[in-house]
Amino acid sequence: MSDLTSKTGDGIHENHYCSVPDCKKWGGFGFNPSKAEQVQWWCWAHYPYKEPNK
């Protein structure tokens, strides 16, 4: 028996880059305030929701 499943969307990868203009870094941190809005992606340097270092 296989643990693999075949669902719509499996294997699809979307490239998310930082939302800041002229930044070409990978946007690994996404956020959207509601399901009605599109997700915005940021690199760690520009991510506005990170907590300050303590």
Coordinates of N, CA and C in Angstrom, one line a residue:
M1 N 0.8 -1.2 0.0 CA 0.0 0.0 0.0 C 0.9 1.2 0.0
S2 N 0.5 2.3 -0.7 CA 1.3 3.5 -0.8 C 0.7 4.6 0.0
D3 N 1.6 5.4 0.6 CA 1.1 6.6 1.4 C 0.9 7.8 0.5
L4 N 1.3 7.6 -0.8 CA 1.2 8.7 -1.7 C -0.2 8.9 -2.2
T5 N -0.7 10.2 -2.2 CA -2.0 10.5 -2.7 C -1.9 11.4 -3.9
S6 N -2.9 11.4 -4.7 CA -2.9 12.3 -5.9 C -4.1 13.2 -5.7
K7 N -3.8 14.4 -5.3 CA -4.9 15.4 -5.1 C -4.6 16.6 -6.1
T8 N -5.6 17.3 -6.4 CA -5.4 18.5 -7.3 C -4.5 19.5 -6.5
G9 N -3.4 19.9 -7.2 CA -2.5 20.9 -6.6 C -1.3 20.3 -6.1
D10 N -1.2 18.9 -5.9 CA 0.0 18.3 -5.4 C 1.1 18.5 -6.4
G11 N 2.3 18.8 -5.9 CA 3.5 19.0 -6.7 C 3.6 20.3 -7.4
I12 N 2.7 21.2 -7.1 CA 2.8 22.6 -7.7 C 3.5 23.4 -6.7
H13 N 4.6 24.1 -7.2 CA 5.4 25.0 -6.4 C 5.3 26.4 -6.9
E14 N 5.0 27.3 -6.1 CA 4.9 28.7 -6.5 C 6.2 29.5 -5.9
N15 N 6.8 30.3 -6.7 CA 7.9 31.1 -6.3 C 7.4 32.3 -5.6
H16 N 7.8 32.6 -4.4 CA 7.4 33.8 -3.7 C 8.7 34.6 -3.4
Y17 N 8.7 35.8 -3.9 CA 9.8 36.6 -3.7 C 9.4 37.8 -2.9
C18 N 10.3 38.5 -2.2 CA 10.0 39.6 -1.3 C 9.2 40.7 -2.0
S19 N 8.2 41.2 -1.3 CA 7.3 42.2 -1.8 C 7.9 43.6 -1.9
V20 N 9.1 43.8 -1.3 CA 9.7 45.1 -1.4 C 10.3 45.3 -2.8
P21 N 10.0 46.4 -3.4 CA 10.6 46.6 -4.7 C 12.1 46.6 -4.7
D22 N 12.7 46.1 -5.7 CA 14.1 45.9 -5.9 C 14.8 44.9 -5.0
C23 N 14.0 44.2 -4.2 CA 14.6 43.1 -3.4 C 14.4 41.8 -4.1
K24 N 15.4 41.1 -4.4 CA 15.3 39.9 -5.2 C 15.4 38.6 -4.3
K25 N 15.3 38.8 -3.0 CA 15.4 37.6 -2.1 C 14.2 36.8 -2.0
W26 N 14.3 35.6 -1.6 CA 13.2 34.6 -1.5 C 12.3 35.1 -0.4
G27 N 11.0 35.2 -0.6 CA 10.0 35.6 0.3 C 9.4 34.4 1.1
G28 N 10.1 34.0 2.1 CA 9.7 32.8 2.8 C 8.7 33.1 3.9
F29 N 8.3 34.4 4.1 CA 7.4 34.7 5.2 C 6.2 35.4 4.6
G30 N 5.1 34.7 4.6 CA 3.9 35.3 4.0 C 2.9 35.7 5.1
F31 N 2.0 36.6 4.7 CA 1.0 37.1 5.7 C -0.1 37.7 4.9
N32 N -1.4 37.4 5.3 CA -2.5 38.1 4.8 C -3.5 38.3 5.9
P33 N -4.1 39.5 6.1 CA -5.0 39.7 7.2 C -6.3 39.0 7.0
S34 N -6.7 38.6 5.8 CA -8.0 37.9 5.7 C -7.9 37.0 4.4
K35 N -8.8 36.1 4.3 CA -8.9 35.2 3.1 C -9.2 36.0 1.9
A36 N -9.8 37.2 2.0 CA -10.2 37.9 0.9 C -9.1 38.7 0.2
E37 N -8.0 38.8 0.9 CA -6.8 39.5 0.4 C -5.7 38.5 -0.1
Q38 N -4.9 38.9 -1.1 CA -3.9 38.1 -1.5 C -2.7 38.1 -0.5
V39 N -2.0 37.0 -0.4 CA -0.9 36.9 0.6 C 0.3 37.7 0.0
Q40 N 0.9 38.5 1.0 CA 2.1 39.2 0.6 C 3.3 38.4 1.2
W41 N 4.4 38.4 0.5 CA 5.6 37.6 0.9 C 6.7 38.5 1.1
W42 N 7.6 38.3 2.1 CA 8.7 39.1 2.5 C 9.9 38.2 2.8
C43 N 11.1 38.7 2.6 CA 12.3 38.0 3.1 C 12.4 38.4 4.6
W44 N 13.3 37.7 5.3 CA 13.4 38.0 6.7 C 13.8 39.4 7.0
A45 N 14.7 40.0 6.2 CA 15.1 41.4 6.5 C 14.0 42.4 6.4
H46 N 13.0 42.1 5.5 CA 11.9 43.1 5.3 C 10.6 42.7 6.0
Y47 N 10.5 41.5 6.6 CA 9.3 41.0 7.2 C 8.8 42.0 8.3
P48 N 7.7 42.6 8.2 CA 7.2 43.7 9.1 C 6.6 43.1 10.4
Y49 N 6.4 41.8 10.5 CA 5.7 41.2 11.7 C 6.6 40.5 12.6
K50 N 7.9 40.6 12.4 CA 8.9 39.9 13.3 C 9.0 40.6 14.6
E51 N 9.3 39.9 15.6 CA 9.5 40.5 16.9 C 10.9 41.0 17.0
P52 N 11.2 42.1 17.7 CA 12.5 42.6 17.9 C 13.4 41.6 18.7
N53 N 14.7 41.6 18.4 CA 15.6 40.8 19.2 C 15.6 41.2 20.6
K54 N 15.6 40.3 21.6 CA 15.7 40.7 23.0 C 17.0 40.4 23.6

